[in-house]
mmCIF file of C-alpha atoms in Angstrom:
data_model
loop_
_atom_site.group_PDB
_atom_site.id
_atom_site.type_symbol
_atom_site.label_atom_id
_atom_site.label_comp_id
_atom_site.label_asym_id
_atom_site.label_seq_id
_atom_site.Cartn_x
_atom_site.Cartn_y
_atom_site.Cartn_z
ATOM 1 C CA UNK Y 1 51.475 -11.887 -28.091
ATOM 2 C CA UNK Y 2 48.489 -13.387 -29.955
ATOM 3 C CA UNK Y 3 49.553 -15.440 -32.981
ATOM 4 C CA UNK Y 4 45.988 -16.391 -33.940
ATOM 5 C CA UNK Y 5 46.337 -14.365 -37.118
ATOM 6 C CA UNK Y 6 48.774 -17.049 -38.366
ATOM 7 C CA UNK Y 7 45.976 -19.678 -38.304
ATOM 8 C CA UNK Y 8 44.142 -20.435 -41.537
ATOM 9 C CA UNK Y 9 41.169 -18.137 -42.136
ATOM 10 C CA UNK Y 10 38.498 -20.738 -41.418
ATOM 11 C CA UNK Y 11 40.071 -21.914 -38.157
ATOM 12 C CA UNK Y 12 40.632 -18.343 -36.997
ATOM 13 C CA UNK Y 13 36.980 -17.399 -37.606
ATOM 14 C CA UNK Y 14 35.809 -20.563 -35.855
ATOM 15 C CA UNK Y 15 37.955 -19.789 -32.809
ATOM 16 C CA UNK Y 16 36.682 -16.221 -32.645
ATOM 17 C CA UNK Y 17 33.099 -17.477 -32.967
ATOM 18 C CA UNK Y 18 33.681 -20.013 -30.175
ATOM 19 C CA UNK Y 19 35.141 -17.326 -27.911
ATOM 20 C CA UNK Y 20 32.147 -15.073 -28.570
ATOM 21 C CA UNK Y 21 29.755 -17.894 -27.683
ATOM 22 C CA UNK Y 22 31.657 -18.509 -24.439
ATOM 23 C CA UNK Y 23 31.591 -14.797 -23.577
ATOM 24 C CA UNK Y 24 27.846 -14.635 -24.293
ATOM 25 C CA UNK Y 25 27.222 -17.716 -22.136
ATOM 26 C CA UNK Y 26 29.250 -16.234 -19.280
ATOM 27 C CA UNK Y 27 27.379 -12.941 -19.625
ATOM 28 C CA UNK Y 28 24.027 -14.773 -19.594
ATOM 29 C CA UNK Y 29 25.065 -16.705 -16.472
ATOM 30 C CA UNK Y 30 26.092 -13.466 -14.742
ATOM 31 C CA UNK Y 31 22.786 -11.828 -15.649
ATOM 32 C CA UNK Y 32 20.869 -14.882 -14.432
ATOM 33 C CA UNK Y 33 22.811 -14.906 -11.172
ATOM 34 C CA UNK Y 34 22.102 -11.197 -10.707
ATOM 35 C CA UNK Y 35 18.379 -11.772 -11.238
ATOM 36 C CA UNK Y 36 18.412 -14.722 -8.819
ATOM 37 C CA UNK Y 37 20.182 -12.622 -6.195
ATOM 38 C CA UNK Y 38 17.661 -9.826 -6.727
ATOM 39 C CA UNK Y 39 14.794 -12.319 -6.416
ATOM 40 C CA UNK Y 40 16.223 -13.824 -3.225
ATOM 41 C CA UNK Y 41 16.700 -10.347 -1.781
ATOM 42 C CA UNK Y 42 13.032 -9.402 -2.260
ATOM 43 C CA UNK Y 43 11.215 -12.667 -2.924
ATOM 44 C CA UNK Y 44 7.798 -11.468 -1.756
ATOM 45 C CA UNK Y 45 7.821 -8.468 -4.099
ATOM 46 C CA UNK Y 46 8.525 -10.588 -7.187
ATOM 47 C CA UNK Y 47 5.992 -13.229 -6.151
ATOM 48 C CA UNK Y 48 3.360 -10.503 -5.841
ATOM 49 C CA UNK Y 49 4.312 -9.090 -9.248
ATOM 50 C CA UNK Y 50 3.749 -12.521 -10.793
ATOM 51 C CA UNK Y 51 0.397 -12.855 -8.990
ATOM 52 C CA UNK Y 52 -0.624 -9.355 -10.146
ATOM 53 C CA UNK Y 53 0.178 -10.194 -13.784
ATOM 54 C CA UNK Y 54 -1.708 -13.511 -13.564
ATOM 55 C CA UNK Y 55 -4.776 -11.946 -11.910
ATOM 56 C CA UNK Y 56 -4.795 -9.042 -14.375
ATOM 57 C CA UNK Y 57 -4.436 -11.437 -17.313
ATOM 58 C CA UNK Y 58 -7.187 -13.743 -16.030
ATOM 59 C CA UNK Y 59 -9.715 -10.935 -15.576
ATOM 60 C CA UNK Y 60 -8.734 -9.351 -18.893
ATOM 61 C CA UNK Y 61 -9.238 -12.712 -20.622
ATOM 62 C CA UNK Y 62 -12.668 -13.315 -19.056
ATOM 63 C CA UNK Y 63 -14.035 -9.758 -19.363
ATOM 64 C CA UNK Y 64 -11.960 -7.937 -22.020
ATOM 65 C CA UNK Y 65 -14.847 -5.709 -23.142
ATOM 66 C CA UNK Y 66 -15.387 -4.347 -19.619
ATOM 67 C CA UNK Y 67 -11.974 -4.640 -17.984
ATOM 68 C CA UNK Y 68 -9.627 -3.433 -20.723
ATOM 69 C CA UNK Y 69 -11.201 -0.020 -21.172
ATOM 70 C CA UNK Y 70 -9.722 3.366 -20.366
ATOM 71 C CA UNK Y 71 -12.789 4.167 -18.236
ATOM 72 C CA UNK Y 72 -12.286 1.084 -16.073
ATOM 73 C CA UNK Y 73 -8.534 1.640 -15.665
ATOM 74 C CA UNK Y 74 -9.125 5.262 -14.626
ATOM 75 C CA UNK Y 75 -11.881 4.102 -12.287
ATOM 76 C CA UNK Y 76 -9.523 1.620 -10.596
ATOM 77 C CA UNK Y 77 -6.803 4.263 -10.243
ATOM 78 C CA UNK Y 78 -9.379 6.479 -8.539
ATOM 79 C CA UNK Y 79 -10.875 3.833 -6.234
ATOM 80 C CA UNK Y 80 -7.937 2.241 -4.411
ATOM 81 C CA UNK Y 81 -6.022 5.333 -3.155
ATOM 82 C CA UNK Y 82 -8.428 5.868 -0.236
ATOM 83 C CA UNK Y 83 -8.013 2.402 1.275
ATOM 84 C CA UNK Y 84 -4.442 2.182 -0.038
ATOM 85 C CA UNK Y 85 -3.324 5.170 2.025
ATOM 86 C CA UNK Y 86 -5.128 3.757 5.071
ATOM 87 C CA UNK Y 87 -3.277 0.470 4.519
ATOM 88 C CA UNK Y 88 0.026 2.290 4.978
ATOM 89 C CA UNK Y 89 -1.178 3.330 8.428
ATOM 90 C CA UNK Y 90 -2.024 -0.280 9.305
ATOM 91 C CA UNK Y 91 1.358 -1.354 7.944
ATOM 92 C CA UNK Y 92 3.227 0.984 10.297
ATOM 93 C CA UNK Y 93 1.461 -0.439 13.349
ATOM 94 C CA UNK Y 94 2.191 -3.988 12.181
ATOM 95 C CA UNK Y 95 5.887 -3.207 11.763
ATOM 96 C CA UNK Y 96 5.976 -2.752 15.543
ATOM 97 C CA UNK Y 97 4.254 -6.089 16.049
ATOM 98 C CA UNK Y 98 0.864 -4.482 16.720
ATOM 99 C CA UNK Y 99 -2.141 -3.515 14.637
ATOM 100 C CA UNK Y 100 -4.322 -0.431 14.216
ATOM 101 C CA UNK Y 101 -8.018 -1.264 13.975
ATOM 102 C CA UNK Y 102 -9.068 2.359 14.435
ATOM 103 C CA UNK Y 103 -7.730 3.533 11.078
ATOM 104 C CA UNK Y 104 -11.149 3.854 9.398
ATOM 105 C CA UNK Y 105 -12.700 5.546 12.451
ATOM 106 C CA UNK Y 106 -9.866 8.110 12.403
ATOM 107 C CA UNK Y 107 -10.392 8.662 8.668
ATOM 108 C CA UNK Y 108 -14.110 9.320 9.153
ATOM 109 C CA UNK Y 109 -13.638 11.596 12.172
ATOM 110 C CA UNK Y 110 -10.985 13.630 10.321
ATOM 111 C CA UNK Y 111 -13.144 14.006 7.221
ATOM 112 C CA UNK Y 112 -16.193 14.985 9.311
ATOM 113 C CA UNK Y 113 -14.229 17.772 11.034
ATOM 114 C CA UNK Y 114 -12.942 18.928 7.652
ATOM 115 C CA UNK Y 115 -16.449 18.836 6.174
ATOM 116 C CA UNK Y 116 -17.819 20.951 9.042
ATOM 117 C CA UNK Y 117 -15.130 23.566 8.423
ATOM 118 C CA UNK Y 118 -15.573 23.543 4.648
ATOM 119 C CA UNK Y 119 -19.354 23.897 4.840
ATOM 120 C CA UNK Y 120 -19.516 25.986 7.981
ATOM 121 C CA UNK Y 121 -21.676 23.220 9.460
ATOM 122 C CA UNK Y 122 -24.592 24.286 7.270
ATOM 123 C CA UNK Y 123 -24.076 22.202 4.146
ATOM 124 C CA UNK Y 124 -23.948 25.372 2.048
ATOM 125 C CA UNK Y 125 -21.030 25.655 -0.333
ATOM 126 C CA UNK Y 126 -21.311 29.303 -1.378
ATOM 127 C CA UNK Y 127 -18.298 31.276 -0.261
ATOM 128 C CA UNK Y 128 -16.679 28.299 1.418
ATOM 129 C CA UNK Y 129 -13.820 27.788 -1.083
ATOM 130 C CA UNK Y 130 -11.375 29.620 1.212
ATOM 131 C CA UNK Y 131 -12.155 27.122 3.964
ATOM 132 C CA UNK Y 132 -10.805 24.147 2.003
ATOM 133 C CA UNK Y 133 -7.211 24.616 3.154
ATOM 134 C CA UNK Y 134 -8.332 25.108 6.753
ATOM 135 C CA UNK Y 135 -10.393 21.921 6.532
ATOM 136 C CA UNK Y 136 -7.475 19.871 5.198
ATOM 137 C CA UNK Y 137 -5.144 21.183 7.919
ATOM 138 C CA UNK Y 138 -7.758 20.473 10.589
ATOM 139 C CA UNK Y 139 -8.203 16.918 9.282
ATOM 140 C CA UNK Y 140 -4.451 16.265 9.485
ATOM 141 C CA UNK Y 141 -4.348 17.673 13.038
ATOM 142 C CA UNK Y 142 -7.306 15.505 14.101
ATOM 143 C CA UNK Y 143 -5.659 12.441 12.536
ATOM 144 C CA UNK Y 144 -2.366 13.159 14.302
ATOM 145 C CA UNK Y 145 -4.162 13.727 17.634
ATOM 146 C CA UNK Y 146 -6.107 10.459 17.278
ATOM 147 C CA UNK Y 147 -2.879 8.615 16.448
ATOM 148 C CA UNK Y 148 -1.227 10.199 19.473
ATOM 149 C CA UNK Y 149 -4.062 8.934 21.696
ATOM 150 C CA UNK Y 150 -3.492 5.437 20.341
ATOM 151 C CA UNK Y 151 0.232 5.734 20.961
ATOM 152 C CA UNK Y 152 -0.213 6.966 24.528
ATOM 153 C CA UNK Y 153 -2.645 4.176 25.439
ATOM 154 C CA UNK Y 154 -0.300 1.561 23.957
ATOM 155 C CA UNK Y 155 3.088 2.877 25.137
ATOM 156 C CA UNK Y 156 2.188 4.506 28.483
ATOM 157 C CA UNK Y 157 -0.451 2.100 29.727
ATOM 158 C CA UNK Y 158 0.992 -0.986 28.006
ATOM 159 C CA UNK Y 159 -2.337 -1.995 26.499
ATOM 160 C CA UNK Y 160 -1.965 -4.414 23.540
ATOM 161 C CA UNK Y 161 -2.354 -2.518 20.266
ATOM 162 C CA UNK Y 162 -5.305 -4.591 19.079
ATOM 163 C CA UNK Y 163 -7.311 -4.021 22.252
ATOM 164 C CA UNK Y 164 -6.319 -0.355 22.466
ATOM 165 C CA UNK Y 165 -7.318 0.464 18.897
ATOM 166 C CA UNK Y 166 -10.588 -1.491 19.149
ATOM 167 C CA UNK Y 167 -11.469 0.738 22.095
ATOM 168 C CA UNK Y 168 -10.337 3.999 20.518
ATOM 169 C CA UNK Y 169 -12.124 3.081 17.280
ATOM 170 C CA UNK Y 170 -15.396 2.985 19.237
ATOM 171 C CA UNK Y 171 -14.551 6.316 20.870
ATOM 172 C CA UNK Y 172 -13.692 8.016 17.577
ATOM 173 C CA UNK Y 173 -16.788 6.634 15.881
ATOM 174 C CA UNK Y 174 -18.906 7.723 18.838
ATOM 175 C CA UNK Y 175 -17.556 11.270 18.576
ATOM 176 C CA UNK Y 176 -18.278 11.227 14.818
ATOM 177 C CA UNK Y 177 -21.871 10.101 15.403
ATOM 178 C CA UNK Y 178 -22.345 12.731 18.112
ATOM 179 C CA UNK Y 179 -21.071 15.484 15.810
ATOM 180 C CA UNK Y 180 -23.213 14.460 12.841
ATOM 181 C CA UNK Y 181 -26.181 12.885 14.713
ATOM 182 C CA UNK Y 182 -25.625 9.876 12.459
ATOM 183 C CA UNK Y 183 -26.224 11.854 9.267
ATOM 184 C CA UNK Y 184 -23.931 12.534 6.330
ATOM 185 C CA UNK Y 185 -22.443 15.995 5.847
ATOM 186 C CA UNK Y 186 -22.751 16.852 2.167
ATOM 187 C CA UNK Y 187 -22.630 19.908 -0.059
ATOM 188 C CA UNK Y 188 -18.855 20.378 0.024
ATOM 189 C CA UNK Y 189 -17.311 23.222 -1.972
ATOM 190 C CA UNK Y 190 -17.220 22.283 -5.636
ATOM 191 C CA UNK Y 191 -13.512 23.139 -5.800
ATOM 192 C CA UNK Y 192 -12.867 20.294 -3.362
ATOM 193 C CA UNK Y 193 -15.454 17.708 -4.400
ATOM 194 C CA UNK Y 194 -14.262 17.915 -8.017
ATOM 195 C CA UNK Y 195 -10.767 16.758 -6.967
ATOM 196 C CA UNK Y 196 -11.978 13.162 -6.597
ATOM 197 C CA UNK Y 197 -12.781 12.940 -10.305
ATOM 198 C CA UNK Y 198 -10.057 15.260 -11.608
ATOM 199 C CA UNK Y 199 -7.375 13.821 -13.895
ATOM 200 C CA UNK Y 200 -3.980 15.436 -14.406
ATOM 201 C CA UNK Y 201 -3.343 15.774 -18.151
ATOM 202 C CA UNK Y 202 -6.429 13.612 -18.635
ATOM 203 C CA UNK Y 203 -4.454 10.512 -17.605
ATOM 204 C CA UNK Y 204 -3.633 10.357 -13.889
ATOM 205 C CA UNK Y 205 -6.382 10.890 -11.302
ATOM 206 C CA UNK Y 206 -5.492 13.255 -8.453
ATOM 207 C CA UNK Y 207 -6.265 10.614 -5.758
ATOM 208 C CA UNK Y 208 -3.764 8.284 -7.458
ATOM 209 C CA UNK Y 209 -1.086 10.995 -7.385
ATOM 210 C CA UNK Y 210 -1.730 11.564 -3.666
ATOM 211 C CA UNK Y 211 -1.348 7.818 -3.126
ATOM 212 C CA UNK Y 212 1.937 7.705 -5.065
ATOM 213 C CA UNK Y 213 3.338 10.670 -3.098
ATOM 214 C CA UNK Y 214 2.465 8.971 0.211
ATOM 215 C CA UNK Y 215 4.013 5.680 -0.976
ATOM 216 C CA UNK Y 216 7.252 7.325 -2.143
ATOM 217 C CA UNK Y 217 7.699 9.360 1.054
ATOM 218 C CA UNK Y 218 6.896 6.432 3.354
ATOM 219 C CA UNK Y 219 9.063 4.068 1.333
ATOM 220 C CA UNK Y 220 11.994 6.476 1.547
ATOM 221 C CA UNK Y 221 11.573 6.945 5.305
ATOM 222 C CA UNK Y 222 11.469 3.217 6.003
ATOM 223 C CA UNK Y 223 14.223 2.165 3.604
ATOM 224 C CA UNK Y 224 16.663 5.089 3.624
ATOM 225 C CA UNK Y 225 16.585 6.722 7.060
ATOM 226 C CA UNK Y 226 17.795 5.860 10.545
ATOM 227 C CA UNK Y 227 14.247 6.332 11.768
ATOM 228 C CA UNK Y 228 13.060 3.578 9.419
ATOM 229 C CA UNK Y 229 15.885 1.222 10.402
ATOM 230 C CA UNK Y 230 15.055 1.704 14.077
ATOM 231 C CA UNK Y 231 11.393 0.877 13.399
ATOM 232 C CA UNK Y 232 12.388 -2.480 11.923
ATOM 233 C CA UNK Y 233 14.701 -3.096 14.866
ATOM 234 C CA UNK Y 234 11.894 -2.319 17.313
ATOM 235 C CA UNK Y 235 9.559 -4.705 15.547
ATOM 236 C CA UNK Y 236 12.159 -7.454 15.532
ATOM 237 C CA UNK Y 237 13.150 -7.224 19.211
ATOM 238 C CA UNK Y 238 11.830 -4.475 21.477
ATOM 239 C CA UNK Y 239 14.112 -5.297 24.403
ATOM 240 C CA UNK Y 240 17.253 -5.382 22.271
ATOM 241 C CA UNK Y 241 16.241 -2.101 20.626
ATOM 242 C CA UNK Y 242 15.753 -0.525 24.069
ATOM 243 C CA UNK Y 243 19.151 -1.734 25.250
ATOM 244 C CA UNK Y 244 20.760 -0.262 22.122
ATOM 245 C CA UNK Y 245 19.511 3.201 23.054
ATOM 246 C CA UNK Y 246 16.355 3.451 20.929
ATOM 247 C CA UNK Y 247 13.573 5.278 22.741
ATOM 248 C CA UNK Y 248 10.767 2.754 22.424
ATOM 249 C CA UNK Y 249 7.985 4.998 23.746
ATOM 250 C CA UNK Y 250 8.987 7.909 21.524
ATOM 251 C CA UNK Y 251 9.084 5.767 18.387
ATOM 252 C CA UNK Y 252 5.733 4.166 19.216
ATOM 253 C CA UNK Y 253 4.116 7.580 19.609
ATOM 254 C CA UNK Y 254 5.650 8.895 16.384
ATOM 255 C CA UNK Y 255 4.619 5.825 14.414
ATOM 256 C CA UNK Y 256 0.978 5.985 15.508
ATOM 257 C CA UNK Y 257 0.882 9.737 14.872
ATOM 258 C CA UNK Y 258 2.099 9.126 11.307
ATOM 259 C CA UNK Y 259 -0.496 6.363 10.999
ATOM 260 C CA UNK Y 260 -3.194 8.786 12.134
ATOM 261 C CA UNK Y 261 -2.092 11.356 9.551
ATOM 262 C CA UNK Y 262 -2.211 8.709 6.812
ATOM 263 C CA UNK Y 263 -5.711 7.743 7.958
ATOM 264 C CA UNK Y 264 -6.760 11.388 7.758
ATOM 265 C CA UNK Y 265 -5.371 11.697 4.223
ATOM 266 C CA UNK Y 266 -7.230 8.541 3.220
ATOM 267 C CA UNK Y 267 -10.390 10.006 4.715
ATOM 268 C CA UNK Y 268 -9.929 13.235 2.759
ATOM 269 C CA UNK Y 269 -9.528 11.295 -0.495
ATOM 270 C CA UNK Y 270 -12.657 9.285 0.338
ATOM 271 C CA UNK Y 271 -14.581 12.492 1.083
ATOM 272 C CA UNK Y 272 -13.548 14.042 -2.241
ATOM 273 C CA UNK Y 273 -14.964 11.014 -4.067
ATOM 274 C CA UNK Y 274 -18.236 10.730 -2.136
ATOM 275 C CA UNK Y 275 -18.737 14.500 -1.791
ATOM 276 C CA UNK Y 276 -19.759 13.848 1.799
ATOM 277 C CA UNK Y 277 -18.527 12.636 5.201
ATOM 278 C CA UNK Y 278 -20.233 10.158 7.529
ATOM 279 C CA UNK Y 279 -19.355 8.177 10.647
ATOM 280 C CA UNK Y 280 -19.753 4.748 9.042
ATOM 281 C CA UNK Y 281 -18.154 5.202 5.627
ATOM 282 C CA UNK Y 282 -15.660 2.528 4.588
ATOM 283 C CA UNK Y 283 -16.407 0.120 7.433
ATOM 284 C CA UNK Y 284 -15.217 -2.825 5.312
ATOM 285 C CA UNK Y 285 -11.842 -1.162 4.785
ATOM 286 C CA UNK Y 286 -10.535 -2.275 8.191
ATOM 287 C CA UNK Y 287 -10.491 -5.946 7.212
ATOM 288 C CA UNK Y 288 -9.348 -5.047 3.725
ATOM 289 C CA UNK Y 289 -6.375 -3.001 4.952
ATOM 290 C CA UNK Y 290 -5.207 -5.776 7.284
ATOM 291 C CA UNK Y 291 -5.541 -8.319 4.480
ATOM 292 C CA UNK Y 292 -3.560 -6.157 2.053
ATOM 293 C CA UNK Y 293 -0.776 -5.562 4.575
ATOM 294 C CA UNK Y 294 -0.403 -9.297 5.227
ATOM 295 C CA UNK Y 295 -0.599 -10.085 1.509
ATOM 296 C CA UNK Y 296 2.092 -7.451 0.955
ATOM 297 C CA UNK Y 297 4.495 -9.347 3.208
ATOM 298 C CA UNK Y 298 4.166 -7.300 6.396
ATOM 299 C CA UNK Y 299 4.900 -9.641 9.291
ATOM 300 C CA UNK Y 300 2.103 -9.602 11.864
ATOM 301 C CA UNK Y 301 4.745 -10.190 14.548
ATOM 302 C CA UNK Y 302 6.670 -7.085 13.453
ATOM 303 C CA UNK Y 303 10.027 -6.209 11.958
ATOM 304 C CA UNK Y 304 9.385 -7.063 8.295
ATOM 305 C CA UNK Y 305 7.535 -5.469 5.398
ATOM 306 C CA UNK Y 306 8.243 -3.177 2.459
ATOM 307 C CA UNK Y 307 6.149 -0.409 0.956
ATOM 308 C CA UNK Y 308 6.654 -1.545 -2.644
ATOM 309 C CA UNK Y 309 5.286 -5.013 -1.850
ATOM 310 C CA UNK Y 310 2.252 -3.481 -0.147
ATOM 311 C CA UNK Y 311 1.664 -1.257 -3.208
ATOM 312 C CA UNK Y 312 1.571 -4.336 -5.477
ATOM 313 C CA UNK Y 313 -0.800 -6.047 -3.014
ATOM 314 C CA UNK Y 314 -3.097 -3.004 -3.193
ATOM 315 C CA UNK Y 315 -3.209 -3.301 -6.997
ATOM 316 C CA UNK Y 316 -4.037 -7.019 -6.731
ATOM 317 C CA UNK Y 317 -6.932 -6.397 -4.331
ATOM 318 C CA UNK Y 318 -8.283 -3.600 -6.539
ATOM 319 C CA UNK Y 319 -8.217 -5.868 -9.596
ATOM 320 C CA UNK Y 320 -10.107 -8.563 -7.666
ATOM 321 C CA UNK Y 321 -12.596 -5.974 -6.383
ATOM 322 C CA UNK Y 322 -13.236 -4.697 -9.915
ATOM 323 C CA UNK Y 323 -13.614 -8.271 -11.161
ATOM 324 C CA UNK Y 324 -16.260 -8.984 -8.511
ATOM 325 C CA UNK Y 325 -18.304 -6.035 -9.777
ATOM 326 C CA UNK Y 326 -18.151 -7.412 -13.328
ATOM 327 C CA UNK Y 327 -19.711 -10.763 -12.473
ATOM 328 C CA UNK Y 328 -23.440 -10.601 -11.603
ATOM 329 C CA UNK Y 329 -23.173 -13.824 -9.594
ATOM 330 C CA UNK Y 330 -20.676 -12.161 -7.221
ATOM 331 C CA UNK Y 331 -22.694 -9.247 -5.882
ATOM 332 C CA UNK Y 332 -21.365 -6.627 -3.501
ATOM 333 C CA UNK Y 333 -22.791 -8.504 -0.505
ATOM 334 C CA UNK Y 334 -20.349 -11.366 -1.068
ATOM 335 C CA UNK Y 335 -17.292 -9.082 -0.928
ATOM 336 C CA UNK Y 336 -16.852 -9.358 2.827
ATOM 337 C CA UNK Y 337 -17.000 -13.160 2.579
ATOM 338 C CA UNK Y 338 -14.451 -13.142 -0.236
ATOM 339 C CA UNK Y 339 -12.102 -10.804 1.669
ATOM 340 C CA UNK Y 340 -12.393 -12.962 4.796
ATOM 341 C CA UNK Y 341 -11.555 -16.155 2.896
ATOM 342 C CA UNK Y 342 -8.741 -14.368 1.097
ATOM 343 C CA UNK Y 343 -7.289 -13.165 4.413
ATOM 344 C CA UNK Y 344 -7.262 -16.723 5.778
ATOM 345 C CA UNK Y 345 -5.690 -18.049 2.563
ATOM 346 C CA UNK Y 346 -3.008 -15.336 2.622
ATOM 347 C CA UNK Y 347 -2.100 -16.030 6.258
ATOM 348 C CA UNK Y 348 -1.805 -19.765 5.538
ATOM 349 C CA UNK Y 349 0.341 -19.021 2.475
ATOM 350 C CA UNK Y 350 2.620 -16.750 4.485
ATOM 351 C CA UNK Y 351 2.986 -19.395 7.203
ATOM 352 C CA UNK Y 352 4.086 -22.055 4.708
ATOM 353 C CA UNK Y 353 6.316 -19.540 2.884
ATOM 354 C CA UNK Y 354 8.241 -18.916 6.103
ATOM 355 C CA UNK Y 355 8.712 -22.630 6.629
#
């Protein structure tokens, strides 16, 4: 039984106050420990969040009149989904310890096929609205077929992923050039071309919503399904995964097919924004996608990487890209140089982070 009520009033209040302080301190320590455990569990994600806040704050401080406007924010939310979705395709290949350098070529080939169907190959948009769905389906099929070709070359013929996808990228681009004779296919149905600039409720651009849907689905597959767990196991140790009963060839094929579909979706988003399709659109995205994946913590040797970290990395790269456009000294021709230097810096950072 507690006899504290027998203490004088002042002493009793002081003891209660002291107990409350001790409880609050213990609660604060528990909360701090929980945050530290959460940080240790996903260190890369929180590091990227800090970098994103710092980069955003720096650009906002230097160019508040241009950067902190609703037009610029909406523009950024519209710009990154196309290369962001392609980055997910590169990420999947890297989880297996490979890389997909044909992602942009697949995106362009898929969008060209879709554009031919939507315009009837004539560039005329009258009466072509009903062909939009057929064009989207055809693009997804082409993307899946291209991914399957990559998977077959890599898994059946045991060609390293980098060499295989360099070769297939040339093939896919060659087919695109042959189909279009090097020209752009324009004049898409207005119902489709308007999607690139359409905002849901005047706030969220449609391309951004497509990106979020892809991120949520892919994140769920990798983090919450047996299929996702097996992918990480394959990337960590292929031989051990094979001995445990995982069908290595089947998973490789499936992963590159999914990557091809993601490339096709990225190509369709890009086509809705440019209102055209061409064999050489987005050529700089290949380097950019690889850089984002590595920045997002995807291990180039396979077996590690999370979608949420890659999403934050995509935001960081978009902020930097927008900042470059706001400074006249840093023209668009210096972007490739900046991305190359950034890629080297990120790889060095990741190497020292592991150590």
